[in-house]
Short mmCIF file of C-alpha atoms in Angstrom, two decimals:
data_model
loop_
_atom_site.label_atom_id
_atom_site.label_comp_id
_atom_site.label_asym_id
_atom_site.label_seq_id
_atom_site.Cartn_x
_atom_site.Cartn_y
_atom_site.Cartn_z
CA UNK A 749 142.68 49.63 330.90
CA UNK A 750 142.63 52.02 333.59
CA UNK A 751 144.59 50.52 336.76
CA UNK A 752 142.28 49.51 339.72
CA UNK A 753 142.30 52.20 342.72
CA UNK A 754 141.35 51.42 346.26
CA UNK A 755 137.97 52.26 347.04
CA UNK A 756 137.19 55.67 348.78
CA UNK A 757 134.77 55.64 351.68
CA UNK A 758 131.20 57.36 350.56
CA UNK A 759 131.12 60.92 352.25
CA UNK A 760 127.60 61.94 352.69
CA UNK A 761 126.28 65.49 350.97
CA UNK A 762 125.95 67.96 354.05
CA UNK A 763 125.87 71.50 352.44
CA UNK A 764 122.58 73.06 352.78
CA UNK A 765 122.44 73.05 348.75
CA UNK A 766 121.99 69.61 348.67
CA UNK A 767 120.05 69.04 351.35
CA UNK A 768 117.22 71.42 349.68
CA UNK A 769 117.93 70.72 346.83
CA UNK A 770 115.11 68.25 344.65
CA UNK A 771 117.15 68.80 341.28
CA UNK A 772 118.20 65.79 340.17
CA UNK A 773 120.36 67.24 337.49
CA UNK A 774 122.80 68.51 340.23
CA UNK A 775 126.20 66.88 340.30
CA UNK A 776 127.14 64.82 343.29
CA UNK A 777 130.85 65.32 344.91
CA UNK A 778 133.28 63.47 343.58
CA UNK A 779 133.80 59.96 345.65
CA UNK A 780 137.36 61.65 346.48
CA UNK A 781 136.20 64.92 347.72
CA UNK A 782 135.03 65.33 351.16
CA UNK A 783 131.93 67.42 350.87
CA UNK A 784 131.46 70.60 352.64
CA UNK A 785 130.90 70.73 356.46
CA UNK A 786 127.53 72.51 357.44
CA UNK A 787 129.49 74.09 360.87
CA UNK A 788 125.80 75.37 361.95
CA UNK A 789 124.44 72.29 362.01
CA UNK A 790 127.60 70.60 363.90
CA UNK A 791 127.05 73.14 366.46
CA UNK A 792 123.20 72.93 366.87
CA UNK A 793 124.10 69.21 367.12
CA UNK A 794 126.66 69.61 369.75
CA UNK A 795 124.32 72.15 371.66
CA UNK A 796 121.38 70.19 371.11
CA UNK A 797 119.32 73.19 371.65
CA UNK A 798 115.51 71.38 371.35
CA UNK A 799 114.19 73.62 373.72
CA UNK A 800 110.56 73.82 372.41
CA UNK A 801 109.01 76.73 370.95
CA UNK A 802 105.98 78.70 372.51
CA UNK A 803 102.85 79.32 370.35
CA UNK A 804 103.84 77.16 367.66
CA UNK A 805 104.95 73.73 366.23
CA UNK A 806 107.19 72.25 368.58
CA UNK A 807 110.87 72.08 367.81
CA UNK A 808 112.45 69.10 366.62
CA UNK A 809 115.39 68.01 368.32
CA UNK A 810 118.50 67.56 366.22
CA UNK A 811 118.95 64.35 367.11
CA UNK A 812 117.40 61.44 369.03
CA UNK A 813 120.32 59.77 370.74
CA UNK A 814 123.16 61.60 372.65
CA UNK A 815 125.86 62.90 369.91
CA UNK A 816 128.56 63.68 371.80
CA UNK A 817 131.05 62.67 375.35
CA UNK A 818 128.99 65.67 376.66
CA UNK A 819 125.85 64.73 375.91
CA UNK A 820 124.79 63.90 379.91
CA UNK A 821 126.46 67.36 381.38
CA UNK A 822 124.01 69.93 381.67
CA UNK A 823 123.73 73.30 379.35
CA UNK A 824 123.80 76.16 381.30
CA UNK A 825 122.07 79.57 380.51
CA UNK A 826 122.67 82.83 381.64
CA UNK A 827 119.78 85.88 381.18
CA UNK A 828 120.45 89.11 382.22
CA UNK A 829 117.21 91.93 382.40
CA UNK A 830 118.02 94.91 383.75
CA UNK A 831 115.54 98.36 383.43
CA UNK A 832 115.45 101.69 383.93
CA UNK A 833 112.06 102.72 384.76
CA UNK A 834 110.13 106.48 384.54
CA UNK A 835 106.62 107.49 385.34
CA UNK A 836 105.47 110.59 384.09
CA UNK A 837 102.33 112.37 385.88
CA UNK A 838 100.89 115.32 385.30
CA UNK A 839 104.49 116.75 383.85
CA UNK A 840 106.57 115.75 387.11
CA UNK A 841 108.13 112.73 387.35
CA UNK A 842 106.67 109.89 389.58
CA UNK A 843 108.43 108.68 393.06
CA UNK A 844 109.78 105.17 392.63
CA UNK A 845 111.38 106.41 389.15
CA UNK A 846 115.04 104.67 388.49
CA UNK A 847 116.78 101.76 387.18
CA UNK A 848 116.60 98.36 388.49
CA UNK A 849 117.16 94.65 388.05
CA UNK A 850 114.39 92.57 386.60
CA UNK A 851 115.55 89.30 387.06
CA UNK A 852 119.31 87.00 386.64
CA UNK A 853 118.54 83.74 385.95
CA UNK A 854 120.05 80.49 385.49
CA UNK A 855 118.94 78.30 382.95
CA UNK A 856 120.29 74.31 383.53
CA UNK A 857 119.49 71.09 381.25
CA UNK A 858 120.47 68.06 380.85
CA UNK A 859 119.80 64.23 379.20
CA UNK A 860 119.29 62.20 382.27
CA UNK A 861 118.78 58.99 380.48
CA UNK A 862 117.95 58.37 376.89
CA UNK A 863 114.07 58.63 378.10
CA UNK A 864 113.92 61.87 379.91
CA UNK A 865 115.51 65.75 379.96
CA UNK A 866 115.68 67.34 383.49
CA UNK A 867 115.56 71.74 383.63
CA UNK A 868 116.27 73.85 386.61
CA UNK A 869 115.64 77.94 386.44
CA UNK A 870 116.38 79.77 389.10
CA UNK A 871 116.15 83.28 389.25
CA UNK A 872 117.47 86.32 391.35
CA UNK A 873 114.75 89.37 390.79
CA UNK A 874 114.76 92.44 392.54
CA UNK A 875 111.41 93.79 393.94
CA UNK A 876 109.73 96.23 391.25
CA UNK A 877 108.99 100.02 391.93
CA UNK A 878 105.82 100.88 392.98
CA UNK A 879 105.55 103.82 390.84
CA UNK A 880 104.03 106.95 393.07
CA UNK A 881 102.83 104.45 395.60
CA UNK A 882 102.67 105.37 399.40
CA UNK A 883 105.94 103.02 399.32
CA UNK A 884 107.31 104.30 396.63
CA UNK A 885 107.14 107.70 398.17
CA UNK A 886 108.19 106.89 401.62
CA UNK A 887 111.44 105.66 400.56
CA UNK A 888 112.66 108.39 398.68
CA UNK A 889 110.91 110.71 401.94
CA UNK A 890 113.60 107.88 403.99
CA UNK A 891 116.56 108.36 401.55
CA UNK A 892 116.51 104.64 400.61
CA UNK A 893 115.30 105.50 396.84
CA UNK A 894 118.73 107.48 396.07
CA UNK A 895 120.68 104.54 397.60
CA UNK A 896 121.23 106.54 401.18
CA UNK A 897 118.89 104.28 402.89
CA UNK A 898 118.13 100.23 403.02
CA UNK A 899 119.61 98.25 400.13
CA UNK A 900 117.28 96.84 397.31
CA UNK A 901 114.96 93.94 397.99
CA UNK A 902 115.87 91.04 396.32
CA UNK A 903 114.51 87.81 396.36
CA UNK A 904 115.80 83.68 394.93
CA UNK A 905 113.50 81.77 393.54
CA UNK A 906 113.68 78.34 391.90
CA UNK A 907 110.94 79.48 388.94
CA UNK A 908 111.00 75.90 387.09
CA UNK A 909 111.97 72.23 388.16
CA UNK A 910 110.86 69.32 386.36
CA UNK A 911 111.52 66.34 384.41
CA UNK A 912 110.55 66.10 380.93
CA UNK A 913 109.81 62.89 380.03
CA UNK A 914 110.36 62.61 376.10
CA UNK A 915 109.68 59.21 374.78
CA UNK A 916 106.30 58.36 375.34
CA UNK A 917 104.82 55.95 373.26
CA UNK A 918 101.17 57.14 370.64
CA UNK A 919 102.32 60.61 370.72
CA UNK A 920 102.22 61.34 374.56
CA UNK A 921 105.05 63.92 376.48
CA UNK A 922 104.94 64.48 379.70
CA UNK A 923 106.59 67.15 382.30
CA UNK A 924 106.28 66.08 386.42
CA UNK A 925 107.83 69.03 388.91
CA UNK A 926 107.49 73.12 389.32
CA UNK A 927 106.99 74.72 385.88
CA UNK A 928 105.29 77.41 383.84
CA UNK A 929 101.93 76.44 383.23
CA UNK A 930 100.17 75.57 380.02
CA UNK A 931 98.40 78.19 379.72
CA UNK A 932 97.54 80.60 376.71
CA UNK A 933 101.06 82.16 375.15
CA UNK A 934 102.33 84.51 377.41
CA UNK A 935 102.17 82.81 380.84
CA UNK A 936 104.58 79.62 379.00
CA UNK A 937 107.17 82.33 378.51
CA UNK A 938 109.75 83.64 381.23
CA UNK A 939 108.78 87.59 381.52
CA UNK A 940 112.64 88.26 379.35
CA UNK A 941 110.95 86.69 376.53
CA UNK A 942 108.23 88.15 376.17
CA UNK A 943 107.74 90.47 373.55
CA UNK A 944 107.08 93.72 375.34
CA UNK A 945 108.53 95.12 378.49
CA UNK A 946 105.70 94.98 381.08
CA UNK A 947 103.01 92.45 381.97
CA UNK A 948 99.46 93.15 379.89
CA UNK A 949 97.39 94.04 382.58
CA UNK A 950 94.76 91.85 381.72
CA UNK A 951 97.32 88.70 382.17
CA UNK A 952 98.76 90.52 385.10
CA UNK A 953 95.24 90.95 386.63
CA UNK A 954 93.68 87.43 386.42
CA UNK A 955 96.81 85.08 386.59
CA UNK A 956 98.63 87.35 388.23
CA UNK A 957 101.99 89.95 387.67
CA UNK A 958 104.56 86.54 386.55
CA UNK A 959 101.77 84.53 385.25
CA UNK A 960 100.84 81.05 386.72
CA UNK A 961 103.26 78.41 387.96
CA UNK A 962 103.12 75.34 389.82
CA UNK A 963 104.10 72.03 390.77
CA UNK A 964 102.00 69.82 388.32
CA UNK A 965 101.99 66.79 386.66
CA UNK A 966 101.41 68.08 382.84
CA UNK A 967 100.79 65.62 380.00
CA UNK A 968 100.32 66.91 376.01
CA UNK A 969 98.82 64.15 373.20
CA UNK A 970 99.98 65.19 369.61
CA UNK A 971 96.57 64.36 368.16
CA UNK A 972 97.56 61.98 364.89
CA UNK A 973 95.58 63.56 361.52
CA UNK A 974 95.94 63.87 358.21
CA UNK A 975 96.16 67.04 357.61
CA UNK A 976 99.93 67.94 358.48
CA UNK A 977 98.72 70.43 361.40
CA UNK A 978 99.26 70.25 364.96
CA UNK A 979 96.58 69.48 367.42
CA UNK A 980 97.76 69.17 370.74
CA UNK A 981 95.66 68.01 373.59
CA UNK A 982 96.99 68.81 377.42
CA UNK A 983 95.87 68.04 380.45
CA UNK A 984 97.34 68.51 383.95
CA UNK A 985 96.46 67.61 387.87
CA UNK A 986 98.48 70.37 389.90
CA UNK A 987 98.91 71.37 393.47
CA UNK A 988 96.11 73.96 393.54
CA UNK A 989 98.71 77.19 394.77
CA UNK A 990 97.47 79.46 392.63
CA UNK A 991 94.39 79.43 393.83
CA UNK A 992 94.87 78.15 397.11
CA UNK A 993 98.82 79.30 399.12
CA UNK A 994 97.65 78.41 402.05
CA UNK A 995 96.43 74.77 400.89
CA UNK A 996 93.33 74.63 402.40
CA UNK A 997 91.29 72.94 400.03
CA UNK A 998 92.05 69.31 400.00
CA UNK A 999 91.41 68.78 396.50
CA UNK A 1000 94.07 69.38 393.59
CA UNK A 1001 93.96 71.39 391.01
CA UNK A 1002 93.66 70.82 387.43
CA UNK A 1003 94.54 72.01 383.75
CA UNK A 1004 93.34 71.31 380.38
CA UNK A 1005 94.25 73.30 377.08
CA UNK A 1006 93.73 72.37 373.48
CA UNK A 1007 95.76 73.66 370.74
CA UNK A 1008 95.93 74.35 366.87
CA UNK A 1009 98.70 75.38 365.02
CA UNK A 1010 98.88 75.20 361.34
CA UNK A 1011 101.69 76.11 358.75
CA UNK A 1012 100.56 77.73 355.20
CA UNK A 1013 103.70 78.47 353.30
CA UNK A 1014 104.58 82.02 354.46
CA UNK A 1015 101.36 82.09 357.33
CA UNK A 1016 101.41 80.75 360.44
CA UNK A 1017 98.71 80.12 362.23
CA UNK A 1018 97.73 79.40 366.27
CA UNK A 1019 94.88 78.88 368.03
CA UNK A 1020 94.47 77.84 371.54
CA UNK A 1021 91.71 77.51 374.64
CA UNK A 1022 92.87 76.75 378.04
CA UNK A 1023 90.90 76.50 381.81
CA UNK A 1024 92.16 76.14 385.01
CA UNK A 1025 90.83 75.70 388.45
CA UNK A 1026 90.32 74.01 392.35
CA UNK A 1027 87.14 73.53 393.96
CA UNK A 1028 85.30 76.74 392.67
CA UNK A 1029 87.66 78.78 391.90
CA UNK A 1030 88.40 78.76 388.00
CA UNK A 1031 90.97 80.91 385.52
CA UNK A 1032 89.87 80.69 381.59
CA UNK A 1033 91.75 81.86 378.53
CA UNK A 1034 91.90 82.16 374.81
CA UNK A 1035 94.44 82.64 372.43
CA UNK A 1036 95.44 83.70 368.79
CA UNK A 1037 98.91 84.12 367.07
CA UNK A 1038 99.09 84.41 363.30
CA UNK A 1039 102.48 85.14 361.52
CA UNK A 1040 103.51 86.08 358.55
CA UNK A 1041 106.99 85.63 357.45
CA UNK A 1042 108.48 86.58 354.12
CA UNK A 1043 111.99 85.69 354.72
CA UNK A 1044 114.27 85.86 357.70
CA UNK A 1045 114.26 89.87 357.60
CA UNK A 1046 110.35 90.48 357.06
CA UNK A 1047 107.30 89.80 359.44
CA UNK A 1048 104.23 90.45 361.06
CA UNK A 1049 102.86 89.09 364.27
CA UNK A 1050 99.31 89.14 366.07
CA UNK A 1051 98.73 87.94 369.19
CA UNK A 1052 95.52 88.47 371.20
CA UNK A 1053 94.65 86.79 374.47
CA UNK A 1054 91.61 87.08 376.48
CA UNK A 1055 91.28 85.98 379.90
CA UNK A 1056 88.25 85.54 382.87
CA UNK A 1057 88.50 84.54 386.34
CA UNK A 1058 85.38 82.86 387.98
CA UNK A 1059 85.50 82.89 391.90
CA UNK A 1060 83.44 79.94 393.71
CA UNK A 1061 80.30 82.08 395.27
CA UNK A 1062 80.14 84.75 397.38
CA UNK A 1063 77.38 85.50 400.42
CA UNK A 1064 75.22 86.99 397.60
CA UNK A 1065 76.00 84.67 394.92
CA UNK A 1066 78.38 86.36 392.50
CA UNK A 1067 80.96 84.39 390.75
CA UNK A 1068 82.38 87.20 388.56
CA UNK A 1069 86.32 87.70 388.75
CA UNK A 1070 88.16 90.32 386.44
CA UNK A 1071 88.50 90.07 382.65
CA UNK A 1072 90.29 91.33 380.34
CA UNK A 1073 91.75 90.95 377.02
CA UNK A 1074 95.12 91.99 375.36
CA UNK A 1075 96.29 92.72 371.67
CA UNK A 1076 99.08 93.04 370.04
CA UNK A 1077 100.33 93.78 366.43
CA UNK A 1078 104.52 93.50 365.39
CA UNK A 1079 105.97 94.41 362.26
CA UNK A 1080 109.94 93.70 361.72
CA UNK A 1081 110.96 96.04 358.66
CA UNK A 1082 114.44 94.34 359.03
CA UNK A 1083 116.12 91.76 360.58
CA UNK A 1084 117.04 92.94 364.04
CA UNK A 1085 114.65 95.23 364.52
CA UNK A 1086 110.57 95.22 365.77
CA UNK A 1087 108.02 97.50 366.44
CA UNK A 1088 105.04 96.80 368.01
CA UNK A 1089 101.56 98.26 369.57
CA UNK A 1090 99.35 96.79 372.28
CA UNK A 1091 96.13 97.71 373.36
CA UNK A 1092 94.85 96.19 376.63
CA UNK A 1093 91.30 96.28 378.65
CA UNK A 1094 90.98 95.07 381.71
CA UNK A 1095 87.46 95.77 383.36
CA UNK A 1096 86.67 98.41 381.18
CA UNK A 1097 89.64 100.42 381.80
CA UNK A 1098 91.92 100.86 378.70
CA UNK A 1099 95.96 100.88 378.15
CA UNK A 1100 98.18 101.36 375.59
CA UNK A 1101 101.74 100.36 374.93
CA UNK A 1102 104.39 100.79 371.93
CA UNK A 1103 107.90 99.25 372.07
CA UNK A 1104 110.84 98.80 369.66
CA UNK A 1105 113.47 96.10 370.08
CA UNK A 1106 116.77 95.90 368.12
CA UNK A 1107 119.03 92.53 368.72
CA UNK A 1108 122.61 93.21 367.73
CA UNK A 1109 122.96 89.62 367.90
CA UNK A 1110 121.02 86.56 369.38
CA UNK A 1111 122.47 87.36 372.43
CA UNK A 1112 122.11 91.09 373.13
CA UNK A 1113 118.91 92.93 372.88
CA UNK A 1114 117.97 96.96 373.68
CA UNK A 1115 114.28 97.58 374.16
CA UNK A 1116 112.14 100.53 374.65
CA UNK A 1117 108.65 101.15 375.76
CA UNK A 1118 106.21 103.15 376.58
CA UNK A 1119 102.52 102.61 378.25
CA UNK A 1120 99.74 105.33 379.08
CA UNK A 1121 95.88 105.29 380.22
CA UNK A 1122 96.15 108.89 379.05
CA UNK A 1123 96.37 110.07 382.23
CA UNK A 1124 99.58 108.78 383.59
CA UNK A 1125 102.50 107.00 381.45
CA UNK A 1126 105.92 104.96 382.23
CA UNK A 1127 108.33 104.45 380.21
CA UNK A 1128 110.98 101.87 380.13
CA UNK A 1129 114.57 100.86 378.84
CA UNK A 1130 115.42 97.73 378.59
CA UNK A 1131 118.57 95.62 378.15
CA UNK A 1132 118.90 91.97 378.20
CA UNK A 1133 121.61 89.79 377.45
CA UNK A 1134 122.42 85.88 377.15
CA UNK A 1135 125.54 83.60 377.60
CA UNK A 1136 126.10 80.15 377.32
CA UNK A 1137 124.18 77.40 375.49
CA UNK A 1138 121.31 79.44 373.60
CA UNK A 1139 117.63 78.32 373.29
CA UNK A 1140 115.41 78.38 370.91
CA UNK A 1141 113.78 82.17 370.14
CA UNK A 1142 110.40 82.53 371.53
CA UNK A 1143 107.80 81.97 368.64
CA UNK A 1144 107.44 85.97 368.16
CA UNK A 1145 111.34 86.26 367.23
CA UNK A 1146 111.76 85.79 363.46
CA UNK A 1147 115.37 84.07 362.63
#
């Protein structure tokens, strides 16, 4: 007889083998051998980095319930984007030409209660170059462009404040406070996530150079169907700013936006229409992002977006605002690397952009670009950097 032992505590199967792993015919541990620590997932878990994605399925969180002592503090994130910016016209540099400071910004959240996340950005940007502009021209005429004359403009900014309340009941989330609104893909992102170097001018020229934000009360329905897609309705009553600053319409604004996004083995696919408006006034969109991803190293990304703006009428009756559309197609031949082309139109004038990005890690990226209307063109270097807590990648990034 073989003498009794004391029984050994079961030790749950955390390697990534397992976990994937349908095979039945694959031996378990043994009862007195710990199994192997996934440290990934113990640090995903301790980050609890649910920071949803843009322009796709939303992320899951890694876990429902606070995981750790630290669970309440909040995660803070820093993002560096600083440029160096040319214009070339006509063979001879443009005025306004240098480097510069795109934005630092702070990135802060935190579990308030088991019911709601709160997030405060706040960002320190330096005023752009006006690129052969009267300005632009007047301060290097004053000195101030070669650092001889009055210091940089810079500007603080709370971009995003706002409560995220998570655990809705029938499939509801809701956000109440200043935040990015939902509209199309690029105006959710912050402009260092984006994935070229400058504003389309289409998005630039109907919601404006950093897209549309507001204080709004913003609340998504995941639609419930069968099919294992997402549908996701939104809907959203908002203080009317971007149409109105100086708040003289009484009325508020609103918001509404459906989404599709659908996952087909190796294609991704996402479709979205969203309208916003006060009184008369009205901005509309459309959007399309389909991905294909062969593994980790290989993609290819399109994203279009096409965009209107519809004024209330004018002494003659004319509700026409600019429109404009952008595309863009990104291949990654290896894993930190992307190259992309965009072609934009805004009222029938044309633009077109290339860029390369390389990430020598998750939190280091170089970029360069490069935009013409064949008569003028500016090029720009790029270099952005993170610290702290990391977020998810925005939905172009393939990891």
């Amino acid at each position: 007889d073989t003498p009794d032992t004391p029984d050994t505590p079961d030790t749950p199967d955390t390697s990534n083998t397992a976990a994937e792993s349908d095979d039945s015919s694959v031996p378990p541990a043994p009862p007195s051998a710990p199994a192997p620590v996934d440290l990934d997932a113990e640090i995903a878990a301790f980050l609890g980095d649910d920071v949803p994605a843009v322009g796709g399925a939303p992320a899951t969180p890694v876990s429902a319930a606070p995981s750790s002592k630290n669970a309440f503090n909040p995660r803070i994130t820093a993002f560096g984007d600083l440029f160096a910016t040319v214009g070339v016209d006509r063979g001879g540099v443009m005025p306004g030409s240098g480097p510069w400071l795109r934005s630092f910004e702070m990135d802060i959240r935190a579990d308030v209660d088991p019911f709601a996340k709160a997030v405060a950005v706040v960002a320190m940007e330096q005023e752009p170059p006006e690129l052969g502009g009267p300005d632009a021209a007047a301060a290097e005429e004053d000195g101030e462009a070669d650092g001889h004359g009055e210091a940089a403009s810079f500007g603080v900014s709370p971009e995003e404040v706002y409560i995220d309340l998570v655990s809705l009941p029938a499939g509801l989330s809701a956000r109440i406070g200043q935040q990015k609104l939902p509209f199309g893909l690029t105006n959710r992102m912050h402009a260092h996530d984006w994935p070229w170097p400058d504003a389309p001018p289409a998005f630039a020229g109907v919601l404006g150079e950093e897209g549309m934000a507001d204080v709004a009360g913003v609340v998504d329905w995941r639609v419930p169907n069968p099919w294992s897609v997402a549908f996701t309705l939104t809907g959203a009553v908002t203080s009317g700013d971007v149409f109105d600053p100086e708040r003289e319409t009484a009325a508020p604004g609103w918001l509404g936006r459906a989404e599709y996004f659908g996952d087909y083995g190796q294609i991704e696919l996402g479709l979205g229409v969203s309208s916003s408006g006060l009184s008369g006034d009205r901005k509309d969109g459309a959007d399309l992002m389909l991905r294909w991803r062969k593994d980790s190293w290989h993609s290819v990304v399109l994203i279009a977006e096409g965009f209107r703006a519809v004024h209330a009428p004018d002494a003659e009756g004319d509700t026409a605002g600019p429109m404009g559309w952008t595309s863009t197609l990104q291949l990654q031949p290896t894993r930190p690397l992307y190259i992309g082309l965009r072609v934009d139109q805004l009222e029938g004038d044309w633009q077109y952009a290339g860029y390369l990005s390389y990430y020598t890690s998750e939190f280091l990226r170089l970029r360069a670009g490069a935009t013409t209307d064949l008569d003028q063109v500016v090029a720009n270097a790029q270099l952005t950097f993170v610290w702290g807590s990391h977020p998810v990648e925005p939905y172009w990034v393939n990891r």
